[in-house]
Short mmCIF file of C-alpha atoms in Angstrom, two decimals:
data_model
loop_
_atom_site.label_atom_id
_atom_site.label_comp_id
_atom_site.label_asym_id
_atom_site.label_seq_id
_atom_site.Cartn_x
_atom_site.Cartn_y
_atom_site.Cartn_z
CA UNK A 1 -1.57 10.04 16.72
CA UNK A 2 -0.44 13.12 19.13
CA UNK A 3 -1.06 13.30 22.83
CA UNK A 4 -1.38 16.62 24.66
CA UNK A 5 -2.02 14.89 28.22
CA UNK A 6 -2.72 11.23 29.36
CA UNK A 7 -5.61 8.54 29.12
CA UNK A 8 -6.38 5.03 30.13
CA UNK A 9 -8.75 1.79 29.95
CA UNK A 10 -11.10 -0.71 31.49
CA UNK A 11 -12.23 -4.23 30.21
CA UNK A 12 -12.16 -6.07 26.89
CA UNK A 13 -11.30 -8.91 24.65
CA UNK A 14 -14.23 -11.04 23.37
CA UNK A 15 -12.83 -13.64 21.03
CA UNK A 16 -14.76 -16.55 19.52
CA UNK A 17 -14.37 -19.60 21.94
CA UNK A 18 -11.74 -22.19 21.06
CA UNK A 19 -12.94 -24.82 18.60
CA UNK A 20 -11.54 -27.98 17.19
CA UNK A 21 -11.43 -29.39 13.52
CA UNK A 22 -9.69 -32.32 11.96
CA UNK A 23 -6.95 -31.01 9.56
CA UNK A 24 -8.28 -30.60 6.21
CA UNK A 25 -11.91 -31.30 7.04
CA UNK A 26 -13.38 -27.80 6.63
CA UNK A 27 -16.18 -26.83 8.82
CA UNK A 28 -16.48 -30.14 10.66
CA UNK A 29 -16.63 -29.40 14.59
CA UNK A 30 -15.87 -32.62 16.22
CA UNK A 31 -16.33 -31.47 19.71
CA UNK A 32 -17.84 -28.64 21.72
CA UNK A 33 -15.37 -25.82 22.32
CA UNK A 34 -14.15 -25.86 25.72
CA UNK A 35 -13.17 -22.57 27.65
CA UNK A 36 -12.05 -20.23 28.86
CA UNK A 37 -11.54 -18.47 25.71
CA UNK A 38 -11.02 -14.95 27.12
CA UNK A 39 -12.70 -12.10 28.58
CA UNK A 40 -16.25 -11.31 28.54
CA UNK A 41 -17.69 -9.04 25.79
CA UNK A 42 -19.12 -5.70 26.69
CA UNK A 43 -22.51 -4.37 25.96
CA UNK A 44 -21.50 -3.22 22.54
CA UNK A 45 -23.04 -0.32 20.55
CA UNK A 46 -22.33 1.96 17.58
CA UNK A 47 -18.74 1.62 16.76
CA UNK A 48 -16.62 4.79 17.00
CA UNK A 49 -13.70 3.21 15.14
CA UNK A 50 -13.50 1.42 12.08
CA UNK A 51 -11.01 -0.59 10.17
CA UNK A 52 -9.67 1.25 7.01
CA UNK A 53 -7.83 -1.60 6.00
CA UNK A 54 -4.18 -0.20 6.26
CA UNK A 55 -1.11 -1.63 7.89
CA UNK A 56 -1.23 -2.80 11.57
CA UNK A 57 1.51 -4.11 13.86
CA UNK A 58 0.07 -7.48 15.10
CA UNK A 59 2.79 -8.43 17.45
CA UNK A 60 4.92 -5.53 17.94
CA UNK A 61 8.81 -5.97 18.41
CA UNK A 62 9.41 -3.10 20.50
CA UNK A 63 12.75 -1.47 20.34
CA UNK A 64 12.86 0.93 23.33
CA UNK A 65 15.49 3.73 22.90
CA UNK A 66 16.97 6.16 25.34
CA UNK A 67 18.38 8.93 23.48
CA UNK A 68 21.12 11.22 25.02
CA UNK A 69 24.05 11.36 27.35
CA UNK A 70 21.55 12.69 30.05
CA UNK A 71 20.56 9.16 30.69
CA UNK A 72 24.14 8.29 31.92
CA UNK A 73 24.62 11.38 34.13
CA UNK A 74 25.79 11.19 37.47
CA UNK A 75 23.85 11.50 39.57
CA UNK A 76 21.44 9.54 37.50
CA UNK A 77 18.22 11.10 36.15
CA UNK A 78 14.77 10.47 37.67
CA UNK A 79 13.42 8.41 36.29
CA UNK A 80 16.44 6.41 35.33
CA UNK A 81 16.25 4.21 32.03
CA UNK A 82 16.09 1.23 34.29
CA UNK A 83 12.96 2.39 35.91
CA UNK A 84 11.19 3.26 32.59
CA UNK A 85 12.31 0.09 31.05
CA UNK A 86 10.84 -2.15 34.07
CA UNK A 87 7.74 -0.15 33.89
CA UNK A 88 7.42 -0.85 30.09
CA UNK A 89 7.89 -4.68 30.67
CA UNK A 90 5.04 -4.47 33.07
CA UNK A 91 2.94 -3.09 30.72
CA UNK A 92 3.73 -5.38 27.87
CA UNK A 93 3.41 -8.61 30.17
CA UNK A 94 0.22 -7.58 31.69
CA UNK A 95 -3.48 -7.20 30.40
CA UNK A 96 -3.18 -3.81 29.08
CA UNK A 97 -3.04 -4.61 25.27
CA UNK A 98 -5.42 -7.49 25.42
CA UNK A 99 -8.25 -5.22 24.47
CA UNK A 100 -6.64 -4.67 20.97
CA UNK A 101 -7.83 -8.31 20.09
CA UNK A 102 -11.13 -6.77 18.85
CA UNK A 103 -9.02 -4.58 16.26
CA UNK A 104 -7.91 -7.31 13.75
CA UNK A 105 -6.57 -9.62 16.30
CA UNK A 106 -3.68 -7.61 17.36
CA UNK A 107 -1.86 -9.22 20.05
CA UNK A 108 0.67 -7.91 22.86
CA UNK A 109 3.77 -6.30 22.00
CA UNK A 110 7.07 -7.54 23.43
CA UNK A 111 10.54 -5.87 24.26
CA UNK A 112 12.94 -7.05 21.66
CA UNK A 113 15.55 -4.56 22.64
CA UNK A 114 16.52 -1.86 25.05
CA UNK A 115 19.18 0.82 24.18
CA UNK A 116 20.80 3.95 25.83
CA UNK A 117 22.33 5.70 22.97
CA UNK A 118 24.66 8.62 24.04
CA UNK A 119 26.70 9.10 20.75
CA UNK A 120 24.33 12.05 20.22
CA UNK A 121 21.99 14.23 22.02
CA UNK A 122 18.63 15.18 20.66
CA UNK A 123 18.20 18.94 19.68
CA UNK A 124 15.82 20.95 21.98
CA UNK A 125 13.26 21.38 20.57
CA UNK A 126 13.40 18.61 18.17
CA UNK A 127 11.17 17.51 15.15
CA UNK A 128 9.88 14.32 13.77
CA UNK A 129 12.67 14.50 11.31
CA UNK A 130 15.28 14.76 13.91
CA UNK A 131 14.09 11.51 15.40
CA UNK A 132 13.71 9.63 11.94
CA UNK A 133 17.23 10.56 11.32
CA UNK A 134 18.47 9.44 14.48
CA UNK A 135 16.96 6.19 14.19
CA UNK A 136 17.93 5.80 10.52
CA UNK A 137 21.55 6.42 11.46
CA UNK A 138 21.65 3.98 14.37
CA UNK A 139 20.24 1.19 12.00
CA UNK A 140 22.81 1.96 9.31
CA UNK A 141 25.70 1.94 12.07
CA UNK A 142 24.37 -1.46 13.32
CA UNK A 143 23.36 -0.22 16.64
CA UNK A 144 19.62 -0.87 16.23
CA UNK A 145 17.96 -3.71 14.33
CA UNK A 146 16.77 -2.74 10.85
CA UNK A 147 13.69 -3.69 8.98
CA UNK A 148 12.28 -7.33 9.73
CA UNK A 149 10.48 -9.37 7.34
CA UNK A 150 7.08 -8.95 8.89
CA UNK A 151 7.60 -5.23 9.48
CA UNK A 152 6.83 -5.88 13.23
CA UNK A 153 9.48 -3.55 14.68
CA UNK A 154 8.17 -0.45 16.48
CA UNK A 155 10.98 2.06 17.61
CA UNK A 156 9.77 4.17 20.46
CA UNK A 157 12.19 6.97 21.64
CA UNK A 158 12.16 8.31 25.28
CA UNK A 159 13.52 11.77 25.54
CA UNK A 160 15.75 13.26 28.47
CA UNK A 161 13.93 15.28 30.85
CA UNK A 162 13.12 18.75 29.67
CA UNK A 163 13.59 17.92 25.78
CA UNK A 164 10.52 19.01 23.98
CA UNK A 165 9.06 18.91 20.41
CA UNK A 166 9.05 22.14 18.38
CA UNK A 167 5.18 21.71 18.57
CA UNK A 168 4.37 23.43 21.95
CA UNK A 169 2.08 21.13 23.70
CA UNK A 170 2.69 17.87 21.87
CA UNK A 171 4.13 15.35 24.60
CA UNK A 172 4.06 12.17 22.19
CA UNK A 173 3.62 11.17 18.69
CA UNK A 174 3.85 8.07 16.30
CA UNK A 175 4.46 8.08 12.66
CA UNK A 176 6.90 6.57 10.23
CA UNK A 177 9.45 7.17 7.52
CA UNK A 178 10.46 5.43 4.32
CA UNK A 179 14.03 3.87 4.38
CA UNK A 180 16.14 3.41 1.18
CA UNK A 181 14.68 -0.14 0.55
CA UNK A 182 11.28 1.43 0.46
CA UNK A 183 10.26 0.05 3.74
CA UNK A 184 7.94 2.08 6.08
CA UNK A 185 9.92 2.40 9.37
CA UNK A 186 7.39 2.74 12.39
CA UNK A 187 8.51 5.01 15.25
CA UNK A 188 7.57 7.44 18.00
CA UNK A 189 8.72 9.54 20.66
CA UNK A 190 7.73 10.23 24.14
CA UNK A 191 8.81 13.36 26.21
CA UNK A 192 9.82 13.42 29.67
CA UNK A 193 8.84 15.79 32.58
CA UNK A 194 10.61 13.75 35.17
CA UNK A 195 7.73 12.04 36.25
CA UNK A 196 7.56 8.16 35.56
CA UNK A 197 3.79 8.23 35.76
CA UNK A 198 3.52 10.88 32.90
CA UNK A 199 6.15 8.81 30.84
CA UNK A 200 4.21 5.61 31.15
CA UNK A 201 0.98 7.28 30.44
CA UNK A 202 2.27 8.88 27.29
CA UNK A 203 4.08 5.58 26.19
CA UNK A 204 1.10 3.34 26.47
CA UNK A 205 -0.94 5.89 24.53
CA UNK A 206 1.57 5.96 21.66
CA UNK A 207 2.14 2.04 22.09
CA UNK A 208 -1.69 0.99 21.42
CA UNK A 209 -2.11 3.64 18.59
CA UNK A 210 1.21 2.66 17.06
CA UNK A 211 0.17 -1.04 17.01
CA UNK A 212 -3.49 -0.24 15.60
CA UNK A 213 -2.75 2.58 13.26
CA UNK A 214 1.14 2.81 12.42
CA UNK A 215 0.55 4.71 9.09
CA UNK A 216 -2.64 6.65 9.77
CA UNK A 217 -4.62 4.10 7.45
CA UNK A 218 -6.17 1.23 9.66
CA UNK A 219 -8.03 1.64 12.88
CA UNK A 220 -9.52 5.22 12.73
CA UNK A 221 -12.39 7.04 14.15
CA UNK A 222 -15.73 7.61 12.08
CA UNK A 223 -16.57 10.90 11.30
CA UNK A 224 -17.17 13.14 14.19
CA UNK A 225 -15.21 10.91 16.62
CA UNK A 226 -12.27 13.39 17.32
CA UNK A 227 -12.04 16.95 17.41
CA UNK A 228 -8.46 17.56 16.86
CA UNK A 229 -6.30 17.35 13.68
CA UNK A 230 -4.34 14.55 12.54
CA UNK A 231 -5.19 10.93 12.69
CA UNK A 232 -8.03 10.08 14.87
CA UNK A 233 -6.87 7.01 16.80
CA UNK A 234 -8.10 5.00 19.70
CA UNK A 235 -6.25 6.89 22.40
CA UNK A 236 -7.55 10.46 21.23
CA UNK A 237 -10.97 10.14 22.96
CA UNK A 238 -9.81 8.71 26.36
CA UNK A 239 -7.54 11.13 28.10
CA UNK A 240 -8.02 9.22 31.51
CA UNK A 241 -5.30 7.49 33.49
CA UNK A 242 -5.54 4.05 35.10
CA UNK A 243 -2.98 2.28 37.28
CA UNK A 244 -2.36 -1.60 36.19
CA UNK A 245 0.05 -3.64 38.17
CA UNK A 246 1.36 -0.58 39.80
CA UNK A 247 1.93 1.10 36.36
CA UNK A 248 0.22 4.30 35.13
CA UNK A 249 -1.29 3.79 31.83
CA UNK A 250 -3.91 5.68 29.70
CA UNK A 251 -7.22 4.15 28.51
CA UNK A 252 -8.24 3.63 24.94
CA UNK A 253 -11.50 3.20 23.16
CA UNK A 254 -13.14 -0.14 23.00
CA UNK A 255 -16.08 -0.67 20.32
CA UNK A 256 -16.87 -3.73 22.01
CA UNK A 257 -17.29 -2.11 25.48
CA UNK A 258 -18.57 1.29 23.99
CA UNK A 259 -16.32 3.18 26.21
CA UNK A 260 -12.58 3.66 27.30
CA UNK A 261 -10.98 0.67 28.81
CA UNK A 262 -7.76 -0.36 30.80
CA UNK A 263 -8.34 -4.10 30.38
CA UNK A 264 -7.84 -6.26 33.43
CA UNK A 265 -7.53 -9.89 33.68
CA UNK A 266 -10.67 -11.90 34.77
CA UNK A 267 -10.49 -13.53 38.30
CA UNK A 268 -9.83 -17.11 37.29
CA UNK A 269 -8.45 -19.99 39.48
CA UNK A 270 -5.81 -21.98 37.68
CA UNK A 271 -5.02 -24.71 36.72
CA UNK A 272 -8.33 -25.05 34.49
CA UNK A 273 -8.69 -28.40 32.57
CA UNK A 274 -10.91 -30.47 30.49
CA UNK A 275 -11.60 -32.72 27.43
CA UNK A 276 -11.27 -30.47 24.16
CA UNK A 277 -12.09 -33.45 21.80
CA UNK A 278 -12.47 -37.33 21.38
CA UNK A 279 -12.05 -39.66 18.46
CA UNK A 280 -10.89 -42.89 17.30
CA UNK A 281 -7.73 -43.55 15.27
CA UNK A 282 -7.61 -46.47 12.88
CA UNK A 283 -5.13 -49.03 13.15
CA UNK A 284 -1.55 -47.96 12.39
CA UNK A 285 -2.73 -44.62 11.31
CA UNK A 286 -1.70 -41.18 11.98
CA UNK A 287 -4.70 -38.64 12.26
CA UNK A 288 -4.19 -34.56 12.72
CA UNK A 289 -6.40 -32.15 14.47
CA UNK A 290 -6.16 -28.45 15.01
CA UNK A 291 -7.91 -26.61 18.09
CA UNK A 292 -8.15 -22.72 17.49
CA UNK A 293 -8.90 -19.40 19.11
CA UNK A 294 -6.83 -20.04 22.26
CA UNK A 295 -5.85 -16.56 23.54
CA UNK A 296 -2.29 -16.24 23.51
CA UNK A 297 -2.29 -15.18 27.18
CA UNK A 298 -2.82 -18.72 28.41
CA UNK A 299 -0.07 -21.30 29.27
CA UNK A 300 -1.83 -24.47 27.82
CA UNK A 301 -0.57 -28.07 28.39
CA UNK A 302 -2.05 -30.87 26.13
CA UNK A 303 -2.29 -34.67 26.89
CA UNK A 304 -3.77 -37.31 24.71
CA UNK A 305 -4.67 -40.59 26.14
CA UNK A 306 -6.29 -43.97 24.91
CA UNK A 307 -9.72 -44.87 26.20
CA UNK A 308 -9.52 -48.34 24.56
CA UNK A 309 -7.94 -51.00 26.90
CA UNK A 310 -4.76 -52.60 25.55
CA UNK A 311 -1.44 -54.04 26.40
CA UNK A 312 1.61 -52.09 25.68
CA UNK A 313 2.18 -48.52 24.19
CA UNK A 314 -1.02 -47.79 22.26
CA UNK A 315 -0.51 -44.03 20.84
CA UNK A 316 2.12 -41.34 20.45
CA UNK A 317 1.21 -37.77 19.67
CA UNK A 318 2.91 -34.59 18.85
CA UNK A 319 1.76 -30.88 19.51
CA UNK A 320 2.61 -27.89 17.12
CA UNK A 321 1.83 -24.41 17.81
CA UNK A 322 0.66 -21.75 14.95
CA UNK A 323 0.31 -18.08 15.71
CA UNK A 324 -2.22 -17.17 13.11
CA UNK A 325 -2.58 -13.51 14.21
CA UNK A 326 -1.35 -11.32 17.16
CA UNK A 327 -3.95 -12.47 19.70
CA UNK A 328 -4.64 -16.18 19.44
CA UNK A 329 -2.97 -19.38 19.12
CA UNK A 330 -3.82 -22.64 17.03
CA UNK A 331 -2.60 -26.13 18.48
CA UNK A 332 -2.03 -28.89 15.90
CA UNK A 333 -2.37 -32.33 17.37
CA UNK A 334 -0.85 -35.27 15.37
CA UNK A 335 -1.86 -38.55 16.99
CA UNK A 336 -0.30 -41.91 15.95
CA UNK A 337 -2.04 -45.38 16.47
CA UNK A 338 0.84 -47.77 17.46
CA UNK A 339 -1.27 -50.91 17.24
CA UNK A 340 -3.16 -53.01 14.65
CA UNK A 341 -6.58 -52.28 16.17
CA UNK A 342 -8.62 -49.08 16.30
CA UNK A 343 -7.87 -47.00 19.57
CA UNK A 344 -10.40 -44.51 21.00
CA UNK A 345 -8.86 -41.30 22.36
CA UNK A 346 -9.51 -38.07 24.50
CA UNK A 347 -7.62 -34.97 24.05
CA UNK A 348 -7.21 -32.93 27.38
CA UNK A 349 -6.28 -29.39 27.98
CA UNK A 350 -4.68 -27.88 31.32
CA UNK A 351 -4.37 -24.22 31.27
CA UNK A 352 -1.62 -23.69 33.90
CA UNK A 353 -1.83 -19.87 34.19
CA UNK A 354 -1.13 -16.84 32.16
#
């Protein structure tokens, strides 16, 4: 929940392999799952963190906010808001958050908006209430988007250099407030010592903890895991930094790996292709399959081809995509036999990259 210094991570994500079923036929697997499914699992061991069942943010809609006129000063501050925003984009697009799939299949967040707000300045020192009131005012004024129906918005505020929290030693925190409609608004703040590596380290810590435990009721340490007060979260036992794609991040704890991780993508040579399932479509009939547990990190292209000889068009097909959770995708493939004879088919996948 609160960070007094930096932390980072190493290897993770062990999903089930993708499978394939016909729609409506529960449990009937038609073909061997094809890979790759994701990262190899770690050694495992006693879990330090458990799911207490509270709210999580499965696919975070990050609202990145720079508060205060200092962000538009001349000469510009170091780091600039643009430099911080660029580093944040690298974190979100990379492998850093993929290890969260082990925690209720949380996926990578994305930057839904970036704002430099100079209509007010944060007090120095500031409190959580100051930040909550600032966000609430900006939402009410139409500057920031308000509550979304899935409650995936995450408001993270980057302070100007030298603006500190009233609690000495606290350099980042995330929490929530309840708005007038009874919605819990998830937010956090990150202090700025003028070093972009420090800013991104604290940012990454608050990012993963906000997603796994936005209200202090979800992914929490078992008794004895943390020594500090407050919420015991996955970043609170891993005050070690790592560099991913040129950006400094903090590690976070992985139950799968029994240690602190900053996930990296496995070395794979794309494209990767194969046959996911085969079948036979009766004459003048449409049948529907779904193939599931495909990590959202992969760009997958599908092709269905007839394996029965024929003259003229034999089949048509349509691919639809479902996001059942943050980390994985399900592909629904409807195949229509255009002839008056049974037609056998193969469904091929082609993973073009990440």
